[in-house]
CSV table of C-alpha atoms in Angstrom, one decimal:
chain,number,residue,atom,x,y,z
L,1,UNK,CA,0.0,0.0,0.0
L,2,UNK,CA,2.6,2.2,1.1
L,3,UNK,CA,4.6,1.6,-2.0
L,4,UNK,CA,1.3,2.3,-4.5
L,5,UNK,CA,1.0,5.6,-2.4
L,6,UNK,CA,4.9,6.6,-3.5
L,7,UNK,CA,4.3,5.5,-7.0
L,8,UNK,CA,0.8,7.6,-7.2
L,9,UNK,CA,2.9,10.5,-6.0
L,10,UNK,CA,5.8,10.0,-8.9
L,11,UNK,CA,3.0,9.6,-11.5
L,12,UNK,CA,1.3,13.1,-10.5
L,13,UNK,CA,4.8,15.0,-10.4
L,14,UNK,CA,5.2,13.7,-13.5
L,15,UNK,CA,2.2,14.6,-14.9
L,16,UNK,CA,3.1,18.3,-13.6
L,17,UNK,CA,6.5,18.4,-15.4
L,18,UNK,CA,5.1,17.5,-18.7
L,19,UNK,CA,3.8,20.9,-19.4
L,20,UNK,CA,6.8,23.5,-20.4
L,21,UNK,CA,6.6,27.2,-20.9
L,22,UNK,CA,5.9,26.4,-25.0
L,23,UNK,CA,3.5,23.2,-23.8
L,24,UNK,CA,2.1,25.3,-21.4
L,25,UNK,CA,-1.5,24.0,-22.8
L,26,UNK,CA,-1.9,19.9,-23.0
L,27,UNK,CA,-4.6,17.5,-23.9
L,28,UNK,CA,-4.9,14.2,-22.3
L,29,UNK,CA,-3.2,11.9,-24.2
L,30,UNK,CA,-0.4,14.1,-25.0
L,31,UNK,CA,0.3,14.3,-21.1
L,32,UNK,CA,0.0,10.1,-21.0
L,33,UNK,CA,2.1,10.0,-24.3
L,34,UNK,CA,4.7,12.0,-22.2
L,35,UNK,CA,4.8,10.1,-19.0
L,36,UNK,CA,4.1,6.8,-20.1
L,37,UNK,CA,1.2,5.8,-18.7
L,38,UNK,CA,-2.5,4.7,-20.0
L,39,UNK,CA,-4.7,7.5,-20.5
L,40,UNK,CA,-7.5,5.9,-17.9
L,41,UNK,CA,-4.4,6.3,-15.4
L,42,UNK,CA,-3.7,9.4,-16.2
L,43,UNK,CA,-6.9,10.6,-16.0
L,44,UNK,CA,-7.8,9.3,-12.5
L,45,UNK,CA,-4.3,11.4,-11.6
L,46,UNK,CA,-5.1,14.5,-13.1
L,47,UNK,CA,-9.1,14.3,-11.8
L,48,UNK,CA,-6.7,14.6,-7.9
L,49,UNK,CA,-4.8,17.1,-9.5
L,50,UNK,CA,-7.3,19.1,-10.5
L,51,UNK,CA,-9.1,19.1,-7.2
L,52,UNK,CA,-6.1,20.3,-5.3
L,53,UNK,CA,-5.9,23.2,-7.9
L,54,UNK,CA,-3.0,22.1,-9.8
L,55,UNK,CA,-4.3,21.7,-12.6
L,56,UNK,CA,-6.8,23.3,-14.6
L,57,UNK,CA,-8.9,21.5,-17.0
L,58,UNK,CA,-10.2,23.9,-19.5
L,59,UNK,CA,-13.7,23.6,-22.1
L,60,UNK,CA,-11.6,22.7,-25.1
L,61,UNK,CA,-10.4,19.6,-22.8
L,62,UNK,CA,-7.1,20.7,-22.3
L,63,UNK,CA,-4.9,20.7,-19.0
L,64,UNK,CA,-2.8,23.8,-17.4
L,65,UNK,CA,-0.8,24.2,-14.8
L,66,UNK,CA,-3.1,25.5,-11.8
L,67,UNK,CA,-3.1,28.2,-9.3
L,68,UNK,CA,-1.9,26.6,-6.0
L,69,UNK,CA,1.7,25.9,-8.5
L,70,UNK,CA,1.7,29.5,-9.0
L,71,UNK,CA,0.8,30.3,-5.6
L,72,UNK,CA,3.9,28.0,-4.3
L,73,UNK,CA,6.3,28.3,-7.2
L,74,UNK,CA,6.6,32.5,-5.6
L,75,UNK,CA,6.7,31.1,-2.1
L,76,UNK,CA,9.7,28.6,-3.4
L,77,UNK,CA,11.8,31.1,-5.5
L,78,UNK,CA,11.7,33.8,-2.8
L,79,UNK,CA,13.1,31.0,-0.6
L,80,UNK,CA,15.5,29.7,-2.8
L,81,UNK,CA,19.1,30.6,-1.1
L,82,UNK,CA,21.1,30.2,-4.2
L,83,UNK,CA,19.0,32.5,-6.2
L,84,UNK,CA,19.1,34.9,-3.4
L,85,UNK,CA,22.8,34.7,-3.0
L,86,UNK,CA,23.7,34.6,-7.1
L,87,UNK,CA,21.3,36.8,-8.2
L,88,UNK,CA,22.7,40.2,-7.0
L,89,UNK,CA,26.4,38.9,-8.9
L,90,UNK,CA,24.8,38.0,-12.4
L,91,UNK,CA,22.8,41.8,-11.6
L,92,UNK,CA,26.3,43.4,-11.3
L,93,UNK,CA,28.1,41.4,-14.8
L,94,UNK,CA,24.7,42.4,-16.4
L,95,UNK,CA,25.3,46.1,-15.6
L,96,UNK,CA,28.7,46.2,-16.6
L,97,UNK,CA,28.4,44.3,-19.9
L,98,UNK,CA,24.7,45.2,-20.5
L,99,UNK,CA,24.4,41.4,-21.8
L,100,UNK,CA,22.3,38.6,-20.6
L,101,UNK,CA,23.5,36.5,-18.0
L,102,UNK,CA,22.1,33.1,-17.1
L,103,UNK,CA,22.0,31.1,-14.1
L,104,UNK,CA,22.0,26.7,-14.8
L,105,UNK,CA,21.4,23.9,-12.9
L,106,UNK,CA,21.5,20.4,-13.7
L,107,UNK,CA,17.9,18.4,-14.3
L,108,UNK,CA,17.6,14.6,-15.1
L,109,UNK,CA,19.8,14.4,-18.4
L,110,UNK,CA,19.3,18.6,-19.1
L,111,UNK,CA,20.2,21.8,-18.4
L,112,UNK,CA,18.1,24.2,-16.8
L,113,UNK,CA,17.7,27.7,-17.2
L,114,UNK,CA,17.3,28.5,-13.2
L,115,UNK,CA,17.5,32.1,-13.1
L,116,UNK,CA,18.1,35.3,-16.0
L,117,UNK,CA,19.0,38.9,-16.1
L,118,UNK,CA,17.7,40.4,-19.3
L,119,UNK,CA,20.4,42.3,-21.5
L,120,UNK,CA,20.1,46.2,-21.6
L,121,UNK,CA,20.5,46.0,-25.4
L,122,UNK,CA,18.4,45.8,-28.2
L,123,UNK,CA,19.7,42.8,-29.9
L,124,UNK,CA,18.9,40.1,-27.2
L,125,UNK,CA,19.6,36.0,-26.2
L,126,UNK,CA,16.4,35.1,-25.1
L,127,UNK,CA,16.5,32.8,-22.0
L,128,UNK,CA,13.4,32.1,-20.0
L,129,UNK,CA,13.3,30.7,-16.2
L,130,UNK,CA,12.3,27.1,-16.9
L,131,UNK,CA,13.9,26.7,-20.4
L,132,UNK,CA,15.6,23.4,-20.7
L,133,UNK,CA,18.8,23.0,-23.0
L,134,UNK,CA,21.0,19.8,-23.9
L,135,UNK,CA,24.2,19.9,-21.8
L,136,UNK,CA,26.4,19.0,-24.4
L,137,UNK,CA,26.2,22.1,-26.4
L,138,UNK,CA,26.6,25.3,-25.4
L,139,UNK,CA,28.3,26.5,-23.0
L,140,UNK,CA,26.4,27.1,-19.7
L,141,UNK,CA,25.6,23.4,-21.0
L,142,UNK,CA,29.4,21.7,-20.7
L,143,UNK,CA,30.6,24.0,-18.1
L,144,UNK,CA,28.2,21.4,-16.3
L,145,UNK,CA,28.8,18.6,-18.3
L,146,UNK,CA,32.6,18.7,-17.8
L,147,UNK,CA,32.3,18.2,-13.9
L,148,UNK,CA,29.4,15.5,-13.8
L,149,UNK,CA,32.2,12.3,-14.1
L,150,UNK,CA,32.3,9.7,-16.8
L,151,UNK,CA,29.5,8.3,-16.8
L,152,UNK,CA,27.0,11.4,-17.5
L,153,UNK,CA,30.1,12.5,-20.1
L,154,UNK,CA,29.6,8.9,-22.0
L,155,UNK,CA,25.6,9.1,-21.9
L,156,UNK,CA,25.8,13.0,-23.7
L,157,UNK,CA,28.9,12.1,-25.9
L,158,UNK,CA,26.0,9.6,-27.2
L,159,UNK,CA,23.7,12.0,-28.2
L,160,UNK,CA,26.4,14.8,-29.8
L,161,UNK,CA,24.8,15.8,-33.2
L,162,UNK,CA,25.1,19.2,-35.2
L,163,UNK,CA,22.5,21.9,-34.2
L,164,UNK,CA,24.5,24.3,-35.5
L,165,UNK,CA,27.5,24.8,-38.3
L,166,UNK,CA,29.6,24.8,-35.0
L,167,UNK,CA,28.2,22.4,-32.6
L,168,UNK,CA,31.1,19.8,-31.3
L,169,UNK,CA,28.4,17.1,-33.6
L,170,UNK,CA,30.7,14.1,-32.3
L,171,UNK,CA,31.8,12.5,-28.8
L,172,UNK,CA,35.5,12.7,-29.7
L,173,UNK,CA,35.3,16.8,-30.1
L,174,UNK,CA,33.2,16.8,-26.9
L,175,UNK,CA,35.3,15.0,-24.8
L,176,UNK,CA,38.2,17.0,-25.5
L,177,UNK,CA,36.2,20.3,-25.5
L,178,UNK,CA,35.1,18.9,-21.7
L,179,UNK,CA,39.0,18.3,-20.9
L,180,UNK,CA,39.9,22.0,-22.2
L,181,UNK,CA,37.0,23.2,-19.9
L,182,UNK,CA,38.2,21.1,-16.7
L,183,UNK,CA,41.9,22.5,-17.4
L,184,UNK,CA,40.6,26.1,-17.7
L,185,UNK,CA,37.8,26.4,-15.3
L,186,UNK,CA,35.2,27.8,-18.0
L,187,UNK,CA,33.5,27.1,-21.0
L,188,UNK,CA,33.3,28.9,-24.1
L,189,UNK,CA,30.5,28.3,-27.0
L,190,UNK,CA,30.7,30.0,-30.7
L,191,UNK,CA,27.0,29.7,-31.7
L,192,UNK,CA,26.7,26.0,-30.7
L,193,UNK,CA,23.0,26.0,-29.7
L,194,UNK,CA,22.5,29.2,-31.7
L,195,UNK,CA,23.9,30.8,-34.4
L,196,UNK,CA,25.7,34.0,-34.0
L,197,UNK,CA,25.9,33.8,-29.9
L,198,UNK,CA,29.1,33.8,-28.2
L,199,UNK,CA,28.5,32.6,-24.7
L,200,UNK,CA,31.1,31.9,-21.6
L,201,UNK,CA,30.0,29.9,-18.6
L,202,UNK,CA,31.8,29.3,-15.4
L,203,UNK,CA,30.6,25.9,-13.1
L,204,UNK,CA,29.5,27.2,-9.1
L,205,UNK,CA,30.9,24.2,-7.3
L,206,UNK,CA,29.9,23.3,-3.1
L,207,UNK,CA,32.4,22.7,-0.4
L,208,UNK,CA,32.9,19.3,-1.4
L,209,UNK,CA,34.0,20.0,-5.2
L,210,UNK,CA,30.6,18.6,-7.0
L,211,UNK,CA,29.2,21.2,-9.8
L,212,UNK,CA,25.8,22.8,-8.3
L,213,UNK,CA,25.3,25.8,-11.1
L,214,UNK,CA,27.3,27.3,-14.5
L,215,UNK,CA,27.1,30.7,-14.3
L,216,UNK,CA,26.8,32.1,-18.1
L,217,UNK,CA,27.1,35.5,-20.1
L,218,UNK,CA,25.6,35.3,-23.4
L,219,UNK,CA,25.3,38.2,-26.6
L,220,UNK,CA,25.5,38.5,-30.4
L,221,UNK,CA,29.0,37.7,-31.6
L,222,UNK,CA,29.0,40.9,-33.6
L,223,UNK,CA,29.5,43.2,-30.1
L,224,UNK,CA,29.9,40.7,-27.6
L,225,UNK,CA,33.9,39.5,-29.0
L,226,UNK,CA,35.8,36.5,-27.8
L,227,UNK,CA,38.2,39.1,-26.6
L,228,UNK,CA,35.9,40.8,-24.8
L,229,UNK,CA,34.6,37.3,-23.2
L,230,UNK,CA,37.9,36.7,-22.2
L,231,UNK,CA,38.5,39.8,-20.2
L,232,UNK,CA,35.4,38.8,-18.0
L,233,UNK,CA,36.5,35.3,-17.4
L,234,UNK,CA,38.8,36.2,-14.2
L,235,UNK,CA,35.6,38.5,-12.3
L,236,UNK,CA,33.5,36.0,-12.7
L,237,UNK,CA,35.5,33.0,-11.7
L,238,UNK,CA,36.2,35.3,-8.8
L,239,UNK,CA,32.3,35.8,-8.1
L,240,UNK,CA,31.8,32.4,-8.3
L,241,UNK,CA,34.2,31.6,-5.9
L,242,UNK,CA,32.8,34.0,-3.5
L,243,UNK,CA,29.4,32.3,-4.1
L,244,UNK,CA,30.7,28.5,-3.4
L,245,UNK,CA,32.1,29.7,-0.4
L,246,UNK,CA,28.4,31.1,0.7
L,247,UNK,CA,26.7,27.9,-0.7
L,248,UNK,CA,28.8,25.7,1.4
């Protein structure tokens, strides 16, 4: 019994992490077809869901996210030390660059977009709180990637393939981009995940030396130059430093 309870309480959280900010709207069996289950299951699931508020189930018979997420996703973020402690260092790269700076975590087998500071400038890299990314391109991507161990480095060497005219498309060019990024202690990307972006991405490691966050400026390569990039890298592996030690 106990064990059907746990399972029933997977199920639902999974049912809740199907929808993304682009799904944000999601019939039935498009949730099912995304968790894996029957539709009669996932019905039953997201008849309890609904009742709690959330989820929202909407005339043209599709599913939303509900208000009691809302209502706990602020009470979560303005709890969420890491934000509150990172947040006012990407504010000050942002100020002094005027580009977008991005804040990663690892999720499951992604990246994802945890926090973002929008650029000053017209010309922008859009980044949304919630976006997921692959972590083998890009490079707020690797600077995770590289500190994750062997086996998460063989799983997303396995999936390398050309998004771009200058993703690294196979394992072999990954895996010694990931050695370049362990030597240096940041991560550079030349329009991996999109063309004409030069990013740079630094890992946030705890007090016991495992990768928590990449910390990532981002901006068309047409102001935002490699030599510029470069210049930035020693502040913010600085900053981040400053922020492990807070972490703990």
């Amino acid at each position: 019994m106990k064990e059907d309870s746990v399972r029933s309480v997977e199920r639902a959280f999974h049912i809740l992490k199907a929808f993304t900010r682009d799904d944000y709207k999601l019939t039935l069996s498009e949730i099912a077809e995304r968790i894996g289950l029957p539709v009669t299951t996932t019905l039953r699931l997201a008849g309890t869901l609904e009742r709690l508020a959330l989820l929202i189930r909407h005339d043209d018979r599709t599913y939303s996210l509900g208000s009691q997420l809302y209502i706990l996703g602020s009470i979560a973020r303005a709890n969420f030390r890491p934000q509150q402690i990172i947040y006012p260092y990407m504010k000050i790269i942002r100020d002094s660059t005027r580009e977008a700076v991005s804040l990663y975590g690892v999720e499951g087998e992604e990246r994802v977009c945890y926090e973002h500071v929008e650029s000053l400038l017209t010309m922008r890299c859009v980044m949304r709180v919630g976006d997921r990314a692959p972590l083998w391109a890009g490079a707020g991507g690797k600077a995770l990637l590289a500190f994750l161990g062997e086996e998460a480095i063989d799983r997303e060497a396995g999936k390398a393939r050309p998004i771009t005219a200058t993703t690294l498309s196979t394992g072999e060019e990954l895996r010694k981009n990931l050695a370049q990024i362990r030597t240096l202690g940041y991560a550079m990307s030349w329009g991996e995940r999109e063309e004409g972006i030069l990013s740079i991405a630094v890992p946030i490691f705890n007090r016991k030396g495992e990768v928590l966050f990449s910390f990532s400026l981002a901006g068309p390569a047409s102001r935002f130059t490699e030599e510029t990039a470069l210049s930035l890298i020693p502040e913010i592996q600085r900053m981040c430093r400053e922020i492990s030690q807070q972490i703990g």
